[in-house]
Short mmCIF file of C-alpha atoms and ligand atoms in Angstrom, two decimals:
data_model
loop_
_atom_site.label_atom_id
_atom_site.label_comp_id
_atom_site.label_asym_id
_atom_site.label_seq_id
_atom_site.Cartn_x
_atom_site.Cartn_y
_atom_site.Cartn_z
CA MET E 1 39.08 90.20 144.86
CA GLU E 2 39.39 86.51 145.64
CA CYS E 3 38.43 84.32 148.02
CA ASP E 4 36.07 85.96 150.45
CA GLN E 5 33.69 82.93 150.92
CA THR E 6 32.41 84.49 154.15
CA ALA E 7 28.60 84.96 152.39
CA LEU E 8 28.41 81.40 150.67
CA PRO E 9 26.14 78.97 152.24
CA ALA E 10 27.59 76.11 154.45
CA ARG E 11 28.51 73.05 152.61
CA MET E 12 28.11 69.60 154.17
CA LEU E 13 29.05 66.27 152.66
CA LEU E 14 27.28 63.30 154.21
CA VAL E 15 29.00 59.76 153.92
CA ASP E 16 27.24 56.67 154.52
CA ASP E 17 27.21 53.34 152.85
CA SER E 18 23.57 53.55 153.50
CA PRO E 19 21.22 55.20 151.36
CA THR E 20 18.45 55.43 153.68
CA ASN E 21 21.00 56.72 156.44
CA LEU E 22 21.96 59.50 153.99
CA ARG E 23 18.23 60.46 153.33
CA PHE E 24 17.40 60.63 157.34
CA LEU E 25 20.60 62.67 157.72
CA ALA E 26 19.54 64.96 154.77
CA HIS E 27 16.22 65.38 156.09
CA VAL E 28 17.51 66.26 159.78
CA LEU E 29 19.95 68.72 158.19
CA HIS E 30 17.67 70.58 155.72
CA ASN E 31 17.73 74.16 155.82
CA MET E 32 21.33 74.15 157.08
CA GLY E 33 23.24 74.57 153.78
CA GLU E 34 24.31 72.54 150.55
CA ILE E 35 24.42 68.89 150.74
CA PHE E 36 26.69 66.47 149.03
CA PHE E 37 26.36 62.59 149.28
CA ALA E 38 28.98 59.61 148.84
CA THR E 39 28.49 56.31 149.74
CA CYS E 40 31.84 54.80 149.69
CA GLY E 41 35.40 56.54 150.94
CA GLN E 42 36.80 56.86 147.38
CA ASP E 43 33.77 58.94 146.48
CA ALA E 44 33.78 60.91 149.34
CA LEU E 45 37.31 61.81 148.77
CA GLN E 46 36.73 62.70 145.11
CA ILE E 47 33.15 64.91 146.14
CA ALA E 48 35.67 66.70 148.89
CA ARG E 49 38.13 67.55 146.23
CA ASP E 50 35.56 69.06 144.04
CA LYS E 51 33.14 70.67 146.58
CA GLN E 52 35.05 72.05 149.34
CA PRO E 53 32.97 70.86 151.95
CA ASP E 54 32.89 72.83 155.07
CA LEU E 55 31.79 70.19 157.13
CA ILE E 56 31.98 66.11 156.70
CA LEU E 57 29.41 63.71 158.22
CA LEU E 58 31.49 60.63 158.20
CA ASP E 59 29.97 57.03 158.82
CA VAL E 60 32.60 54.78 160.41
CA GLU E 61 31.57 51.45 159.35
CA MET E 62 32.00 51.13 155.81
CA PRO E 63 33.01 48.65 153.33
CA ALA E 64 36.62 48.78 151.46
CA MET E 65 37.86 52.17 153.11
CA ASN E 66 36.32 52.82 157.00
CA GLY E 67 35.75 56.39 158.28
CA TYR E 68 39.11 56.31 160.12
CA GLU E 69 40.96 55.80 156.86
CA VAL E 70 38.81 58.41 154.87
CA CYS E 71 39.79 60.66 157.61
CA GLN E 72 43.32 60.08 157.61
CA HIS E 73 43.50 60.74 153.48
CA LEU E 74 41.35 63.70 154.10
CA LYS E 75 43.51 65.48 156.87
CA GLN E 76 46.77 64.49 154.80
CA ASP E 77 45.93 66.69 151.88
CA PRO E 78 46.44 70.35 152.13
CA ALA E 79 43.57 71.22 150.27
CA LEU E 80 40.99 69.15 152.10
CA SER E 81 42.28 69.13 155.74
CA ASP E 82 40.14 72.19 157.17
CA ALA E 83 36.90 70.82 156.62
CA ALA E 84 35.31 69.56 160.18
CA ILE E 85 34.91 65.91 160.34
CA ILE E 86 31.95 64.54 162.49
CA PHE E 87 32.18 60.77 162.99
CA VAL E 88 28.85 58.97 162.96
CA THR E 89 28.88 55.60 164.33
CA SER E 90 26.68 53.06 166.30
CA HIS E 91 29.99 52.42 168.42
CA GLN E 92 29.81 54.02 171.85
CA SER E 93 32.54 53.12 173.70
CA MET E 94 35.04 55.69 174.92
CA GLU E 95 37.79 53.88 172.89
CA HIS E 96 35.91 54.77 169.77
CA GLU E 97 35.40 58.23 170.81
CA VAL E 98 39.36 58.69 171.41
CA ARG E 99 40.34 57.03 168.23
CA ALA E 100 37.81 59.35 166.18
CA LEU E 101 39.13 62.76 167.65
CA GLU E 102 42.69 61.28 167.57
CA ALA E 103 42.00 60.91 163.59
CA GLY E 104 41.42 64.45 163.44
CA ALA E 105 37.53 64.78 163.92
CA VAL E 106 36.21 67.65 165.88
CA ASP E 107 32.96 65.72 167.00
CA PHE E 108 31.40 62.19 167.37
CA ILE E 109 27.88 61.33 167.00
CA SER E 110 26.23 57.92 168.15
CA LYS E 111 23.55 56.17 166.26
CA PRO E 112 20.61 56.13 166.68
CA LEU E 113 20.62 59.85 165.54
CA ASN E 114 18.76 62.16 167.85
CA PRO E 115 17.86 64.93 165.19
CA PRO E 116 17.66 67.97 167.59
CA VAL E 117 21.34 66.96 168.66
CA VAL E 118 22.64 66.48 165.07
CA ARG E 119 21.15 69.86 164.28
CA ALA E 120 22.75 71.58 167.36
CA ARG E 121 26.00 69.96 166.91
CA VAL E 122 26.26 70.45 163.09
CA ARG E 123 25.17 74.22 164.00
CA THR E 124 28.15 74.79 166.30
CA HIS E 125 30.75 73.04 164.27
CA LEU E 126 29.71 75.33 161.16
CA THR E 127 30.12 78.44 163.12
CA LEU E 128 33.47 77.32 164.22
CA LYS E 129 34.43 76.64 160.76
CA GLN E 130 33.07 79.85 159.78
CA GLN E 131 35.25 81.95 162.51
CA SER E 132 38.28 79.84 161.66
CA ASP E 133 38.09 80.34 157.85
CA LYS E 134 37.77 84.01 158.69
CA LEU E 135 40.88 84.02 160.75
CA ARG E 136 42.80 82.19 158.37
CA GLN E 137 41.50 84.46 155.66
CA LEU E 138 43.18 87.49 157.87
CA ALA E 139 46.27 85.60 158.48
CA ASN E 140 46.98 84.90 155.13
CA ARG E 141 45.97 88.43 153.45
CA ASP E 142 47.60 91.71 152.70
CA GLY E 143 45.50 94.08 154.66
CA MET E 144 46.07 96.90 152.42
CA THR E 145 45.41 95.37 148.96
CA GLY E 146 43.37 92.31 149.88
CA VAL E 147 45.92 90.01 148.05
CA PHE E 148 47.65 87.04 149.69
CA ASN E 149 50.63 88.05 151.71
CA ARG E 150 53.97 86.57 152.04
CA ARG E 151 53.60 84.09 153.98
CA ALA E 152 50.74 82.59 152.30
CA PHE E 153 52.62 82.79 149.17
CA ASP E 154 55.60 80.51 150.86
CA ASP E 155 52.92 78.02 151.77
CA MET E 156 51.29 78.06 148.28
CA LEU E 157 54.57 77.66 146.21
CA SER E 158 55.68 74.79 148.59
CA VAL E 159 52.53 73.01 148.16
CA GLU E 160 52.57 73.93 144.29
CA PHE E 161 56.12 72.93 143.63
CA ARG E 162 55.46 69.42 145.36
CA ARG E 163 52.08 69.01 143.36
CA HIS E 164 54.13 69.79 140.05
CA GLN E 165 56.80 67.61 141.15
CA ARG E 166 54.37 64.64 141.17
CA THR E 167 52.53 65.53 137.75
CA ARG E 168 55.85 66.68 136.30
CA MET E 169 54.29 69.76 134.59
CA PRO E 170 55.97 72.89 134.49
CA LEU E 171 55.42 75.57 137.17
CA GLY E 172 55.58 79.37 136.51
CA ILE E 173 56.23 82.34 138.63
CA ALA E 174 56.02 86.01 137.65
CA MET E 175 57.32 88.75 139.81
CA LEU E 176 56.39 92.37 139.21
CA ASP E 177 57.83 95.52 140.58
CA VAL E 178 56.53 99.19 140.33
CA ASP E 179 58.85 101.56 138.24
CA PHE E 180 59.94 104.55 139.87
CA PHE E 181 57.79 104.33 142.92
CA LYS E 182 60.02 106.12 145.11
CA ARG E 183 59.53 109.01 143.04
CA TYR E 184 55.74 108.41 142.99
CA ASN E 185 55.52 108.61 146.74
CA ASP E 186 57.85 111.82 146.73
CA LEU E 187 55.28 113.47 144.21
CA TYR E 188 52.01 112.49 145.05
CA GLY E 189 52.32 111.32 148.81
CA HIS E 190 52.31 107.92 150.39
CA LEU E 191 48.81 107.89 150.74
CA GLN E 192 48.25 108.18 147.11
CA GLY E 193 51.08 105.67 146.89
CA ASP E 194 48.88 103.22 148.86
CA ASP E 195 45.78 103.76 146.43
CA CYS E 196 48.44 103.08 143.40
CA LEU E 197 49.26 99.54 144.82
CA ARG E 198 45.58 98.66 145.77
CA HIS E 199 44.81 99.48 142.09
CA ILE E 200 47.58 97.49 140.54
CA ALA E 201 46.64 94.69 142.85
CA HIS E 202 43.22 94.58 141.74
CA ALA E 203 44.62 94.77 137.72
CA ILE E 204 46.89 91.90 138.55
CA VAL E 205 43.78 89.91 140.14
CA ALA E 206 41.55 90.64 137.10
CA SER E 207 44.49 89.53 134.65
CA SER E 208 44.46 86.28 136.60
CA ARG E 209 41.90 84.32 134.94
CA ARG E 210 42.53 80.67 136.28
CA PRO E 211 41.32 79.96 139.78
CA ALA E 212 44.48 78.60 141.03
CA GLU E 213 46.54 81.41 140.06
CA SER E 214 47.47 83.07 143.12
CA VAL E 215 48.33 86.36 143.30
CA CYS E 216 50.69 87.75 146.31
CA ARG E 217 51.84 90.81 147.74
CA TYR E 218 55.46 89.68 148.18
CA GLY E 219 57.08 93.29 149.53
CA GLY E 220 56.23 96.75 149.35
CA GLU E 221 55.92 97.72 145.87
CA GLU E 222 56.56 93.99 144.77
CA PHE E 223 53.97 91.17 143.57
CA ILE E 224 54.34 87.71 142.70
CA VAL E 225 52.02 84.96 141.15
CA ILE E 226 51.92 81.65 140.89
CA LEU E 227 51.07 80.08 137.62
CA PRO E 228 50.22 76.26 137.74
CA ASN E 229 50.89 74.10 134.72
CA SER E 230 53.04 77.11 132.83
CA ASP E 231 55.80 76.57 130.73
CA ALA E 232 58.49 79.57 129.96
CA GLN E 233 56.41 80.67 126.71
CA GLN E 234 52.90 80.66 128.71
CA THR E 235 54.56 82.42 131.75
CA LEU E 236 56.45 84.94 129.39
CA LYS E 237 53.06 85.65 127.70
CA TYR E 238 51.51 86.18 131.06
CA GLY E 239 54.17 88.84 132.13
CA HIS E 240 53.95 90.81 128.66
CA TRP E 241 50.07 90.52 129.38
CA LEU E 242 50.37 92.05 133.05
CA ARG E 243 52.53 94.17 131.97
CA GLU E 244 49.99 95.69 129.32
CA GLN E 245 47.17 95.88 131.90
CA ILE E 246 49.26 97.82 134.01
CA HIS E 247 49.75 100.22 131.05
CA ARG E 248 45.73 100.16 130.49
CA LEU E 249 45.39 101.63 134.09
CA ALA E 250 46.91 104.69 133.00
CA LEU E 251 47.72 105.94 135.97
CA PRO E 252 49.35 109.56 136.07
CA HIS E 253 53.02 109.47 137.17
CA GLN E 254 54.52 112.72 136.00
CA ALA E 255 57.93 111.79 137.53
CA ALA E 256 58.23 108.82 135.05
CA GLU E 257 59.29 108.94 131.44
CA LEU E 258 55.92 107.77 130.01
CA GLY E 259 53.93 109.62 132.39
CA ILE E 260 52.03 106.88 133.69
CA VAL E 261 52.95 104.02 136.15
CA THR E 262 54.56 101.27 134.41
CA VAL E 263 55.93 97.69 135.96
CA SER E 264 59.11 95.85 135.34
CA VAL E 265 58.22 91.70 135.31
CA GLY E 266 60.49 89.04 135.92
CA VAL E 267 59.39 85.23 135.18
CA THR E 268 60.81 81.96 135.45
CA ALA E 269 59.08 78.41 134.78
CA ALA E 270 60.56 75.09 135.42
CA ILE E 271 59.61 71.23 135.90
CA PRO E 272 60.34 71.12 139.75
CA ASP E 273 62.99 68.33 140.46
CA ALA E 274 65.34 67.54 142.93
CA SER E 275 67.67 69.99 141.78
CA LEU E 276 65.26 72.81 142.48
CA SER E 277 63.99 73.96 145.45
CA PRO E 278 61.12 76.65 145.70
CA LEU E 279 63.50 79.17 146.95
CA GLN E 280 65.36 78.87 144.11
CA MET E 281 62.66 79.35 141.74
CA VAL E 282 61.93 82.76 143.62
CA GLN E 283 65.66 83.73 143.30
CA HIS E 284 65.52 82.68 139.57
CA CYS E 285 62.29 85.17 139.19
CA ASP E 286 63.96 87.90 141.06
CA GLN E 287 67.35 87.38 139.11
CA ALA E 288 64.71 88.09 135.90
CA LEU E 289 63.23 91.03 137.51
CA TYR E 290 66.47 92.64 138.14
CA ALA E 291 67.49 91.89 134.50
CA ALA E 292 64.32 93.83 133.31
CA LYS E 293 65.18 96.84 135.39
CA HIS E 294 68.33 96.87 133.94
CA GLN E 295 67.08 96.67 130.62
CA GLY E 296 65.55 100.19 131.37
CA ARG E 297 62.02 99.12 133.57
CA ASP E 298 58.71 98.68 131.64
CA CYS E 299 59.59 95.17 130.19
CA VAL E 300 59.52 91.65 130.97
CA CYS E 301 62.31 89.27 131.12
CA LEU E 302 62.44 85.41 131.43
CA PHE E 303 64.72 84.04 133.56
CA GLN E 304 67.87 82.12 131.73
CA ALA E 305 69.96 79.47 133.33
CA PRO E 306 73.70 80.22 132.82
CA GLN E 307 74.98 77.82 129.98
CA ASP E 308 77.92 75.46 130.91
CA PRO E 309 81.21 76.77 129.38
N1 GTP M 401 52.81 104.22 149.33
C1 GTP M 401 53.42 102.97 149.74
N2 GTP M 401 54.87 103.19 149.30
C2 GTP M 401 55.47 101.92 149.61
C3 GTP M 401 54.92 100.79 150.21
N3 GTP M 401 55.91 99.98 150.28
C4 GTP M 401 57.34 100.33 149.84
N4 GTP M 401 56.80 101.78 149.39
C5 GTP M 401 57.78 102.51 148.88
O1 GTP M 401 58.45 102.02 147.54
C6 GTP M 401 59.45 102.62 147.01
C7 GTP M 401 60.34 101.55 146.46
O2 GTP M 401 61.64 102.42 146.05
P1 GTP M 401 62.91 101.87 145.47
O3 GTP M 401 63.11 100.21 145.86
O4 GTP M 401 64.02 102.78 145.52
O5 GTP M 401 62.51 101.53 144.13
P2 GTP M 401 61.72 102.31 142.79
O6 GTP M 401 62.07 103.74 143.08
O7 GTP M 401 60.33 101.95 142.52
O8 GTP M 401 62.85 102.31 141.72
P3 GTP M 401 62.87 100.96 140.98
O9 GTP M 401 62.22 99.76 141.43
O10 GTP M 401 64.28 100.96 140.68
O11 GTP M 401 62.11 101.55 139.39
C8 GTP M 401 60.14 102.81 148.61
O12 GTP M 401 60.13 104.52 148.38
C9 GTP M 401 59.27 102.73 149.73
O13 GTP M 401 59.03 103.49 150.70
C10 GTP M 401 53.69 100.89 150.70
O14 GTP M 401 52.89 99.88 151.06
N5 GTP M 401 52.96 101.88 150.39
#
């Protein structure tokens, strides 16, 4: 299943315009995780996006973009804002310490660096970061299937919606509902019904090959997938692919016409603009799903905007 990163080694990004300082810090932190380097603010932001570090040791005094500005950019970006930031500076005044903490840093280390103190503080903040990652993961996941839950879906959709608004790229959504699931529960029992939902969740995750495709449990026997950069045809194709993957599972369902578990899928895609909201996109997807059920189930429908008379 996606996204359990608890077993991964810690990732640290060291940012300082002096290569000598970077070498020294890397030496101090050896064996504590994977280390990346940046010698200016712009590079730091790019590397943070690419490598998703757990912790960033950020020099305050740098040309072009200083540490506080880098911190501000990191905290404004939802994809980067969870990294723990420790400022490293030769300023020792209370005023600088307060400014660093107000900017969103978790700690403040003064130069000259004392290696055992640096290691101890980094270790503490890596432990805290791991714990908050675990809590976040628990809060965002559906306990039964392990995929994202409805709350996580709402957050991810609004982030993706804004991102696609900026890039003017199409955003797709596919919503899937198990057919005749009440009959399934009635025939096989609720526990086997739970198992069936877990199999379906795994199959959807396995069918979602791009890392940014986010699979969520939307309600009881309903799942929803966010498909970045997908136009209507690509989203429709994905919907058909999903339906076929559930067929391939061949989960027995003697109370359904085909004798196996099938799903109905509704899909929609749009380049988000001011006339559309994330909620409306979900409603469109739901309407398409309703149409698929209406057409006899075990099929895929694309939302069609009503034509002007
Ligand atoms: N086992 C199990 N059943 C669930 C869960 N969540 C919802 N359900 C059941 O899913 C069934 C959904 O029933 P309906 O909404 O009538 O839909 P359906 O029987 O699938 O019929 P169609 O959607 O029209 O094909 C209900 O019986 C719910 O109790 C769950 O977590 N586990």
